[in-house]
GROMACS .gro file of C-alpha atoms in nm:
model
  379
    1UNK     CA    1 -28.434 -10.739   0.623
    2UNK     CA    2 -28.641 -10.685   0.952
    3UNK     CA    3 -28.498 -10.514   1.204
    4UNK     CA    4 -28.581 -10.623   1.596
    5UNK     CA    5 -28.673 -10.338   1.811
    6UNK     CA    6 -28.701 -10.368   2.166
    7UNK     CA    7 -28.935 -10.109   2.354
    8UNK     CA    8 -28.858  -9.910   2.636
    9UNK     CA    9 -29.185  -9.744   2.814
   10UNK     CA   10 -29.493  -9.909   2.788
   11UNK     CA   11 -29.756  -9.674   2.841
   12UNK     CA   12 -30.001  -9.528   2.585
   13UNK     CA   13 -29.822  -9.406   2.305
   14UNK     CA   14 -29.650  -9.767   2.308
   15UNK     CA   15 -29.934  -9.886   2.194
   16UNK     CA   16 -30.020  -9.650   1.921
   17UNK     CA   17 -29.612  -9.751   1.826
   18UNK     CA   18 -29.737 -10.080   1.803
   19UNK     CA   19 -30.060 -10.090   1.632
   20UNK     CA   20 -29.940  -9.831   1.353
   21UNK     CA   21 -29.593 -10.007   1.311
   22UNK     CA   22 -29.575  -9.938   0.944
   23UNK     CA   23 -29.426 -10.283   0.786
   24UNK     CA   24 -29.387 -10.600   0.916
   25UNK     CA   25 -29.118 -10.658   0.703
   26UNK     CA   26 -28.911 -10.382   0.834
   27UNK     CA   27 -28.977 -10.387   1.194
   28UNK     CA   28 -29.088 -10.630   1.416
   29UNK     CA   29 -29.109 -10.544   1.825
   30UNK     CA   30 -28.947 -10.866   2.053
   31UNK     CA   31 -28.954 -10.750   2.416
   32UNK     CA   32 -29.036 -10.444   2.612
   33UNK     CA   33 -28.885 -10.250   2.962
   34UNK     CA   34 -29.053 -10.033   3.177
   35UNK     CA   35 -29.002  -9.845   3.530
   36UNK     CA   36 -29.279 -10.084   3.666
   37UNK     CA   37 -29.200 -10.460   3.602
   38UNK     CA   38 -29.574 -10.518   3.647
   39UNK     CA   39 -29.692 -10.253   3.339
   40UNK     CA   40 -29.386 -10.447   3.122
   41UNK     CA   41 -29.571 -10.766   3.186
   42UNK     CA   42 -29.897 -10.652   3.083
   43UNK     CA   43 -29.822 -10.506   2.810
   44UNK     CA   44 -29.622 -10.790   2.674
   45UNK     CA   45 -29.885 -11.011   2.733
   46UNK     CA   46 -30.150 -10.765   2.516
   47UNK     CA   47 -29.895 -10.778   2.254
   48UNK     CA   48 -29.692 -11.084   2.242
   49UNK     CA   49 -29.347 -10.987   2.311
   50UNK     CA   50 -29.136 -11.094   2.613
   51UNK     CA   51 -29.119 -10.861   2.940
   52UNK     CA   52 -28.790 -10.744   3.039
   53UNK     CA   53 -28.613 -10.469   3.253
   54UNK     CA   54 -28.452 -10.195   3.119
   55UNK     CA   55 -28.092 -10.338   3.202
   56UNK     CA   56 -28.171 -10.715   3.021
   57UNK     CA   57 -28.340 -10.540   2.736
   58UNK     CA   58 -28.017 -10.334   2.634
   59UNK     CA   59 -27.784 -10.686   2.678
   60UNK     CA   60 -28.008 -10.868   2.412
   61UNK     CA   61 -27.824 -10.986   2.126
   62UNK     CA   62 -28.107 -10.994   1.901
   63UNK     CA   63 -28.239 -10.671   1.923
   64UNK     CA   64 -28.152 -10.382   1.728
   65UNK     CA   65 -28.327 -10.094   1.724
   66UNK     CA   66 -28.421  -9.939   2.099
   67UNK     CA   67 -28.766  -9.761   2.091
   68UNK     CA   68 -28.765  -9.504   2.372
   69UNK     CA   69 -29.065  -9.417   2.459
   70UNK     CA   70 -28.953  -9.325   2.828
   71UNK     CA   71 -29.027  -9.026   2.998
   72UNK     CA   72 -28.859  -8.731   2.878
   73UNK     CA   73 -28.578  -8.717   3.143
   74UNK     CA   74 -28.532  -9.069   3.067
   75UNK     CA   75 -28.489  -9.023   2.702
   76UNK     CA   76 -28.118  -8.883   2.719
   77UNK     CA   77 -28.016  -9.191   2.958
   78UNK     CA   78 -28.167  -9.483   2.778
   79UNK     CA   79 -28.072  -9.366   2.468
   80UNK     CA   80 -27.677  -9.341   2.514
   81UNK     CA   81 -27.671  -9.635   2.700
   82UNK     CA   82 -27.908  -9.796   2.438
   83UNK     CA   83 -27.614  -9.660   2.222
   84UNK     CA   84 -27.339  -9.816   2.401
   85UNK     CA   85 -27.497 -10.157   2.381
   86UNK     CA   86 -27.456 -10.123   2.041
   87UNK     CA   87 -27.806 -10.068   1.950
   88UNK     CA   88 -27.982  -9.787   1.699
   89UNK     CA   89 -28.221  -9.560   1.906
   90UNK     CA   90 -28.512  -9.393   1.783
   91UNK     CA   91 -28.647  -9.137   2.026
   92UNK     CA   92 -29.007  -9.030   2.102
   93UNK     CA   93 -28.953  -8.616   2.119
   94UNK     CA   94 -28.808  -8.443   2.272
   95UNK     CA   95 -28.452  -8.588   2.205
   96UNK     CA   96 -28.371  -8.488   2.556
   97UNK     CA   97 -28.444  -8.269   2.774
   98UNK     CA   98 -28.102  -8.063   2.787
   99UNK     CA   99 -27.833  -8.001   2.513
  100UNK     CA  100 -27.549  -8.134   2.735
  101UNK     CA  101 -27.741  -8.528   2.721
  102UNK     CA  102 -27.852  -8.460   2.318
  103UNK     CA  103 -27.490  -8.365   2.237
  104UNK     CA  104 -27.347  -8.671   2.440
  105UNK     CA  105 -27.606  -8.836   2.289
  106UNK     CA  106 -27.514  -8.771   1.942
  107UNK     CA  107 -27.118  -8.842   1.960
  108UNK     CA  108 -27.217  -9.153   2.114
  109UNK     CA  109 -27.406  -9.217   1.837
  110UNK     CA  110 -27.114  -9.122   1.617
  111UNK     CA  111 -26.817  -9.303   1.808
  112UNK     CA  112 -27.043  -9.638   1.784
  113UNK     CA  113 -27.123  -9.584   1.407
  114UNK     CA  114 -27.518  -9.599   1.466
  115UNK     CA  115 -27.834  -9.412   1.399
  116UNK     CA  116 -28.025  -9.190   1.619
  117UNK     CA  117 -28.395  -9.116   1.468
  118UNK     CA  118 -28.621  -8.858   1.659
  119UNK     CA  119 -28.974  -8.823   1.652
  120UNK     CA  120 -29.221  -8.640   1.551
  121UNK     CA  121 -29.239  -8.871   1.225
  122UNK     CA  122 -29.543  -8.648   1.075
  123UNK     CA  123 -29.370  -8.485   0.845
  124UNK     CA  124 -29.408  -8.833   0.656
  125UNK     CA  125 -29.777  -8.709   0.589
  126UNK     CA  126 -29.922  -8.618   0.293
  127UNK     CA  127 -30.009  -8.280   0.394
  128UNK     CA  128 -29.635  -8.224   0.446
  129UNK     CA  129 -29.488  -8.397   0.132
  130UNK     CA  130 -29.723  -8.195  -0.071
  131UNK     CA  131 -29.644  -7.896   0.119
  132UNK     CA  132 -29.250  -7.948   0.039
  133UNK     CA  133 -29.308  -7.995  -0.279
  134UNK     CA  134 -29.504  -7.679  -0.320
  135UNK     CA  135 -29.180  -7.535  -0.185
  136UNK     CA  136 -28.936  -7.693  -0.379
  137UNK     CA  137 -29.136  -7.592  -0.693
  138UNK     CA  138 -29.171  -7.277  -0.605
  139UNK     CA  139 -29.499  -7.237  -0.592
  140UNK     CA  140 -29.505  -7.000  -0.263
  141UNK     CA  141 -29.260  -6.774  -0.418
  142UNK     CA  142 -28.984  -6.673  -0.150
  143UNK     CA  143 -29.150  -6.728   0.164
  144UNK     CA  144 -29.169  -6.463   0.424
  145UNK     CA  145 -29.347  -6.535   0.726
  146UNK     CA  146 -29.593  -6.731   0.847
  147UNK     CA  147 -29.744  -6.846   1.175
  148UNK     CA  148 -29.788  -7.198   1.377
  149UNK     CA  149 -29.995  -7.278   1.691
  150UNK     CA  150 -30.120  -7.585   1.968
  151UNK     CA  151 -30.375  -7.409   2.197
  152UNK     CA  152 -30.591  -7.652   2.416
  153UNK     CA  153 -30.704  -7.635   2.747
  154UNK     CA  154 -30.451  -7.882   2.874
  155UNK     CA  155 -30.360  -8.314   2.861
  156UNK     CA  156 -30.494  -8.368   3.230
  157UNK     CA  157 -30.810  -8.380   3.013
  158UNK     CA  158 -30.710  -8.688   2.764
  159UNK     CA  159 -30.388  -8.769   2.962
  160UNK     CA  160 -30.404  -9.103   3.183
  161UNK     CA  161 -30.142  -8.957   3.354
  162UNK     CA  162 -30.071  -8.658   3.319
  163UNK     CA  163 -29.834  -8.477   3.625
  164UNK     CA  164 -29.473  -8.552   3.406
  165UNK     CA  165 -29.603  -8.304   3.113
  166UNK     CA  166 -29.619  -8.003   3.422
  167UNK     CA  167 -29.289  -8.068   3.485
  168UNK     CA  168 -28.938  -7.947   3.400
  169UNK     CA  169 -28.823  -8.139   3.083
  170UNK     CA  170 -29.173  -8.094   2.959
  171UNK     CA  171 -29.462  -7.838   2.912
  172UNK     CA  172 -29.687  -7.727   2.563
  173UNK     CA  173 -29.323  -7.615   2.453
  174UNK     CA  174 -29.147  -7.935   2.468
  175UNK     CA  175 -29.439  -8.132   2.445
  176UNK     CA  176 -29.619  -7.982   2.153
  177UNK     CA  177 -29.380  -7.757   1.955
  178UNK     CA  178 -29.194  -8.025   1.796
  179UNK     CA  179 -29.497  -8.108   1.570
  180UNK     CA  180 -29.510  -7.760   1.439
  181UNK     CA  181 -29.113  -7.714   1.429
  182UNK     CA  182 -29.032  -7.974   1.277
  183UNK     CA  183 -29.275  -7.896   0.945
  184UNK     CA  184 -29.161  -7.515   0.943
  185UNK     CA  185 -28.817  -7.655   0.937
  186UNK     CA  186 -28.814  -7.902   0.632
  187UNK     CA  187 -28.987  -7.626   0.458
  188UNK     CA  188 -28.720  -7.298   0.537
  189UNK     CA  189 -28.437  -7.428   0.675
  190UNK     CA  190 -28.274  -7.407   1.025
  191UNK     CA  191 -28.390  -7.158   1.262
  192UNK     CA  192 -28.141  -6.893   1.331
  193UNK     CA  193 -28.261  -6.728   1.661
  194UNK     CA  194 -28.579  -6.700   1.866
  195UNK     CA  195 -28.742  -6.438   2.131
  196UNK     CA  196 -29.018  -6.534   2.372
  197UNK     CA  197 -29.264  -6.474   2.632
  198UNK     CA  198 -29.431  -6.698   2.863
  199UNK     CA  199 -29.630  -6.756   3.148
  200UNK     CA  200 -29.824  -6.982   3.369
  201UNK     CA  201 -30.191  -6.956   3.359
  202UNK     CA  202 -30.404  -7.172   3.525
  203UNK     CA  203 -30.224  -7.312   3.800
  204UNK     CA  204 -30.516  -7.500   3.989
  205UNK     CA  205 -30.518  -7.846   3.795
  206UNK     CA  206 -30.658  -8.166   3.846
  207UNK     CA  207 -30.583  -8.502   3.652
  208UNK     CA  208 -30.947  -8.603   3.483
  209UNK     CA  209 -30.916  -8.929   3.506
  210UNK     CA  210 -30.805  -8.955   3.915
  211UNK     CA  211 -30.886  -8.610   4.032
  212UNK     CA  212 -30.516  -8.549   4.189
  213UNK     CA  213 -30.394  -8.214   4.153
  214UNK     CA  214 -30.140  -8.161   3.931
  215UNK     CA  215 -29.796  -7.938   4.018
  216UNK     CA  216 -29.757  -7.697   3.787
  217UNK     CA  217 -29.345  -7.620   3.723
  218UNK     CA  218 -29.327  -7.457   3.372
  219UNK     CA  219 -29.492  -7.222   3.149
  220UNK     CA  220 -29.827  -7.309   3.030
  221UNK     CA  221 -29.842  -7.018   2.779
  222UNK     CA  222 -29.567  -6.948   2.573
  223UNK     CA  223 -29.554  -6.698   2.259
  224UNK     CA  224 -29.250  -6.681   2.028
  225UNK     CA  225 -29.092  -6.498   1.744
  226UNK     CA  226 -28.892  -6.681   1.498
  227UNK     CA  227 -28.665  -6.603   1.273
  228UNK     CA  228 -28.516  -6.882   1.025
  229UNK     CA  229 -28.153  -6.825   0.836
  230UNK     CA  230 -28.324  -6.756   0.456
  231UNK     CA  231 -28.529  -6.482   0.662
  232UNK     CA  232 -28.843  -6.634   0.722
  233UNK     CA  233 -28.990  -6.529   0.980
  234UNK     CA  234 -29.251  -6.709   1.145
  235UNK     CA  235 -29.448  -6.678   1.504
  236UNK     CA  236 -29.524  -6.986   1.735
  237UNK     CA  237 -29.794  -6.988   2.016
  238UNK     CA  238 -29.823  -7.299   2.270
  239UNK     CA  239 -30.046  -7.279   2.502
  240UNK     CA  240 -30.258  -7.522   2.776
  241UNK     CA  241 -30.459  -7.211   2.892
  242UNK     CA  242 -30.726  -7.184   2.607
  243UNK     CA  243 -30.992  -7.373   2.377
  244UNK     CA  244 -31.267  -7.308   2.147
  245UNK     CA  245 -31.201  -7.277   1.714
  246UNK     CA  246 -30.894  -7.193   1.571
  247UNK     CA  247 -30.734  -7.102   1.246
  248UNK     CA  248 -30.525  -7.311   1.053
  249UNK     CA  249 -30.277  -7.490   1.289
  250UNK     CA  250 -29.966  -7.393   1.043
  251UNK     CA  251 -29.968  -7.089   0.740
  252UNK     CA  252 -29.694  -6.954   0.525
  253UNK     CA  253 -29.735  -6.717   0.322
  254UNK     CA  254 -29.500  -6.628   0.032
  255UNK     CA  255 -29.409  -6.371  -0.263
  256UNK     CA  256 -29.694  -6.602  -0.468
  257UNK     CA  257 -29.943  -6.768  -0.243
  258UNK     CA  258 -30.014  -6.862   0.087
  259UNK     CA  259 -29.998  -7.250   0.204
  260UNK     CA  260 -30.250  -7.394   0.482
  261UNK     CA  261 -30.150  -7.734   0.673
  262UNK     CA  262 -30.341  -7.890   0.923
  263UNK     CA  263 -30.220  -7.994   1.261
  264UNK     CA  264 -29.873  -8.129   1.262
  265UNK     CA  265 -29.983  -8.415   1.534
  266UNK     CA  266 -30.150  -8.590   1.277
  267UNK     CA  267 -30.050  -8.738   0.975
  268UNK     CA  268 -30.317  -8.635   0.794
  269UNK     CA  269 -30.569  -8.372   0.663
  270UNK     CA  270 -30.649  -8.085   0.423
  271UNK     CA  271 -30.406  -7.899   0.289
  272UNK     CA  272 -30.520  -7.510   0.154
  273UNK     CA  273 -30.276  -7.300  -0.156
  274UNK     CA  274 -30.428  -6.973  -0.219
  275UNK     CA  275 -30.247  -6.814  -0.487
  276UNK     CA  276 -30.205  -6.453  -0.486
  277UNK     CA  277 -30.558  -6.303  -0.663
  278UNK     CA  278 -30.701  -6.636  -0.727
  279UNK     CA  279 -30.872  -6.868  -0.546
  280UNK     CA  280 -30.835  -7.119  -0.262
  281UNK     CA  281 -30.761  -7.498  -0.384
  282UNK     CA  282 -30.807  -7.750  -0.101
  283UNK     CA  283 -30.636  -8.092  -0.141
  284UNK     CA  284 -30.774  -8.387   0.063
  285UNK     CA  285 -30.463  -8.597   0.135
  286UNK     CA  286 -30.697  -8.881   0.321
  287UNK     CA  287 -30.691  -9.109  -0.054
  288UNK     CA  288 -30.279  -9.061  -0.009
  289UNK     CA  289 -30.057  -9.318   0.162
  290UNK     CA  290 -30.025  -9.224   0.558
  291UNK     CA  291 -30.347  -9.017   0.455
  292UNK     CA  292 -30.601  -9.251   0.531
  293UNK     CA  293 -30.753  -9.192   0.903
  294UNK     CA  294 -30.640  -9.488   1.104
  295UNK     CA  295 -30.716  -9.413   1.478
  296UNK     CA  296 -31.075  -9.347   1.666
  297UNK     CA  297 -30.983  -9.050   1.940
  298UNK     CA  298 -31.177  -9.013   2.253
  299UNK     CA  299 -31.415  -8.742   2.095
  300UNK     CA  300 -31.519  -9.010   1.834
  301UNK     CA  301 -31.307  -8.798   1.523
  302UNK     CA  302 -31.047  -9.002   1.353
  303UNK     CA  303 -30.750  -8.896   1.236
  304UNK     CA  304 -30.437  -9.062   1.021
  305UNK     CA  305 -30.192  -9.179   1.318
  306UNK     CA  306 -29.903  -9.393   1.201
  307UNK     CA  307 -29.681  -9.320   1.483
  308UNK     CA  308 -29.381  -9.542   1.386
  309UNK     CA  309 -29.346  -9.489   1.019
  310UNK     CA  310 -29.044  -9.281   1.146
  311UNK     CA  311 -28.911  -9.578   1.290
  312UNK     CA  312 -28.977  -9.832   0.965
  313UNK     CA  313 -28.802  -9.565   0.759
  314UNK     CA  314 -28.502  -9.565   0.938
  315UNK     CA  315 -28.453  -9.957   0.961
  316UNK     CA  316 -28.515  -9.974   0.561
  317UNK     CA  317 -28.253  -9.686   0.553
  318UNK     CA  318 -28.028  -9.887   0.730
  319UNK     CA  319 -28.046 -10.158   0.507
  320UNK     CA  320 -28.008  -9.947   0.225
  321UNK     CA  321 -27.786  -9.710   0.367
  322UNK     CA  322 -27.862  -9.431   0.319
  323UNK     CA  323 -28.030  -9.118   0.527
  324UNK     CA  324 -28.289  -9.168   0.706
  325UNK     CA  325 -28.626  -8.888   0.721
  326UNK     CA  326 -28.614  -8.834   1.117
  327UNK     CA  327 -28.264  -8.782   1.168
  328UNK     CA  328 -28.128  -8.688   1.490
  329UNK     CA  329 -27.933  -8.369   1.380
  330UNK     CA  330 -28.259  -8.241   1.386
  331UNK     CA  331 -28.427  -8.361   1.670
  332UNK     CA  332 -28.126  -8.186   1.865
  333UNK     CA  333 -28.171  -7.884   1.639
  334UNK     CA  334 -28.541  -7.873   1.757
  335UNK     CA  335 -28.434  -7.918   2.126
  336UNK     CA  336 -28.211  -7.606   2.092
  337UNK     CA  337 -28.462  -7.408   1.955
  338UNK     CA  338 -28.729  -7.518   2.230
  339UNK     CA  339 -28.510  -7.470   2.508
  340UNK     CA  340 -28.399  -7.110   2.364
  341UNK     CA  341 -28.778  -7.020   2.354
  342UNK     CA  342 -28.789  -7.124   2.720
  343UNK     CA  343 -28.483  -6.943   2.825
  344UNK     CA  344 -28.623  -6.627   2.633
  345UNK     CA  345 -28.926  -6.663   2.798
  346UNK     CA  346 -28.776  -6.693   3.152
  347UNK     CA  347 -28.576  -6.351   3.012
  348UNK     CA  348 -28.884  -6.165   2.911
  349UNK     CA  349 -28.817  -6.148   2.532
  350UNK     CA  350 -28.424  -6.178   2.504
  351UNK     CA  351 -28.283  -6.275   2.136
  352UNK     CA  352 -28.112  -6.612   2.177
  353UNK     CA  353 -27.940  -6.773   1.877
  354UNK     CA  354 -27.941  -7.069   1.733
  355UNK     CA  355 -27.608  -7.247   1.637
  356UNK     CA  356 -27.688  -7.648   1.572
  357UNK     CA  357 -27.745  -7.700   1.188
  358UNK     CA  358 -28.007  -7.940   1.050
  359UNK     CA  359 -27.974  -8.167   0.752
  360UNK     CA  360 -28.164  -8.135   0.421
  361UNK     CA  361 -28.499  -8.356   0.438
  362UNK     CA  362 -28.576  -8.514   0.088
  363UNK     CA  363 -28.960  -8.571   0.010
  364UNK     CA  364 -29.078  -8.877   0.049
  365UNK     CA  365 -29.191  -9.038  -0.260
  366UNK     CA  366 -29.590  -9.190  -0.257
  367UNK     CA  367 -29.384  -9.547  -0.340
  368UNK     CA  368 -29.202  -9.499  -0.016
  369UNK     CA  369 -29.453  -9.396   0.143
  370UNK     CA  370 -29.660  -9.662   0.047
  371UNK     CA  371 -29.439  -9.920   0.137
  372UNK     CA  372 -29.418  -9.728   0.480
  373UNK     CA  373 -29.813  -9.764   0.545
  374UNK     CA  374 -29.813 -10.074   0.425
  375UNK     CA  375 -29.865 -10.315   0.769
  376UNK     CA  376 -30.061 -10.017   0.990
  377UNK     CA  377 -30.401 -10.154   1.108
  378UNK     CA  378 -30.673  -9.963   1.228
  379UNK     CA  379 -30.758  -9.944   1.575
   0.00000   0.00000   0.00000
């Protein structure tokens, strides 16, 4: 069964969507929407679909999944009215940008019996299904703590455009901590309250690629202290203010051994177990389905992008019926925990809890998997 999807935003992650959409027999994209009629048209002329606004998109019969790849105040909007047409959603991250839209969201969802997925989709990777199975086996022992960070100097150098991400709604919280939250939580559970600090840094940005300066409206350094309901603790550090090498991107440590996973954005990498007293055994996951590096980046390295295997999972879970990896529960239980790091941070270091559950995330099987890398292209 192939489910239509119709696209909504048509800048550059639209076309990563589109050139990594995972299997042709579960997803195929028939039109796209955008703010600018003139950037729908040509866009749907690069890829072959029909150009549409945002209004005639939603009233098409024949499509059934909406993509949202909006900007983040967008994505609470589109997707309940995406909703209300009668369409599934799947949402690039951040779910929305307030709890009020993401709960609304969700009942809508819920009242009009159909599925919300929410990106990021990484946890799909190899490095990640190994690392939850390390878990599940017990391998780590009972884990502890552990620590996760994004620190870069900022995306007005990769970023074609980059004011929205220095604006309310986004940041290096809501921007970049979703990657790292969402791994931390299909490995301990939900998080059960958070304290923070933050501040702006460098306030005197341009935009690379135009040279207009950019308004800076949130936090561009944020540090936070985690703690997750089985007791893991765990800290998180997002920052646009820095550069140079870094550790590991993501380490746990348990009663047995420590685990290292590379960055979250990606799909793939090494992954590091160092059991207590022994040593170090480093996996390469890039032979592994959604392993295998797939996109060139800017700097010339490639990496494993397959940014809509999310998406092909939830049609064929649809058609199966049955749960689907990137479920929306979660993507609102990530929103609540970035938006309590941001009010802690605005509080200097207040305790907020956390009260939005998250559902159980089973591993992906290497068949599934498989059969979810099976139509990506490189690019």
């Amino acid at each position: 069964m192939t489910m239509r999807v119709g696209i909504v935003g048509c800048g550059d992650i639209a076309g990563h969507y589109l050139r990594t959409m995972a299997n042709p027999t579960d997803v195929r994209a028939v039109a796209c929407a955008a703010r600018s009629v003139a950037s729908a048209r040509r866009f749907a002329a690069a890829h072959g679909i029909e150009p549409l606004d945002v209004d005639g998109l939603l009233a098409r019969d024949d499509i059934d999944i909406v993509l949202n790849l909006a900007h983040p105040d967008a994505h609470g909007p589109i997707g309940i009215a995406a909703l209300e047409a009668g369409k599934h959603v799947f949402q690039e991250k951040p779910i929305a940008t307030c709890m009020e839209d993401a709960r609304r969201l969700m009942w809508t969802a819920a009242r009009m019996d159909r599925r919300v997925g929410v990106a990021p989709d990484t946890l799909l990777g190899p490095p990640f299904r190994i690392a939850q199975r390390l878990v599940a086996e017990g391998v780590l022992g009972e884990l502890v703590m552990g620590m996760a960070h994004a620190i870069s100097i900022g995306p007005e150098s990769r970023h074609p455009a980059p004011a929205f991400l220095y604006r309310a709604g986004a940041g290096p919280v809501l921007d970049m901590a979703p990657y790292a939250l969402s791994i931390l939580v299909a490995l301990a559970g939900p998080v059960e309250r958070v304290a923070a600090l933050g501040r702006i840094g460098r306030s005197d940005r341009r935009a690379k690629a135009s040279g207009a300066p950019l308004s800076v409206e949130v936090p561009t350094s944020v540090q936070a202290l985690l703690r997750f309901a089985g007791g893991f603790q765990a800290t998180l550090t997002m920052s646009w203010d820095g550069t140079g090498p870094e550790g590991p991107p993501i380490a746990l440590h348990g009663t047995r051994a420590s685990l290292f996973l590379p960055d979250p954005n990606w799909f793939g990498g090494a992954v590091s177990i160092v059991p207590h007293g022994e040593a170090a055994e480093t996996i390469d996951t890039s032979p592994l389905p959604l392993g295998a590096p797939l996109r060139r980046l800017g700097s010339g390295a490639m990496v494993a992008d397959y940014r809509g295997a999310g998406l092909a999972d939830m049609a064929r879970s649809i058609a199966a019926n049955r749960p689907h990896q990137c479920s929306g529960e979660n993507g609102l239980h990530l929103l609540e925990v970035t938006e309590a790091i941001l009010a802690s941070a605005a509080g200097q270091g207040d305790w907020i809890g956390i009260d939005s559950p998250v559902l159980a995330i089973p591993i992906l099987s290497e068949a599934e998997a498989l059969a979810l890398a099976g139509g990506a292209r490189p690019g």
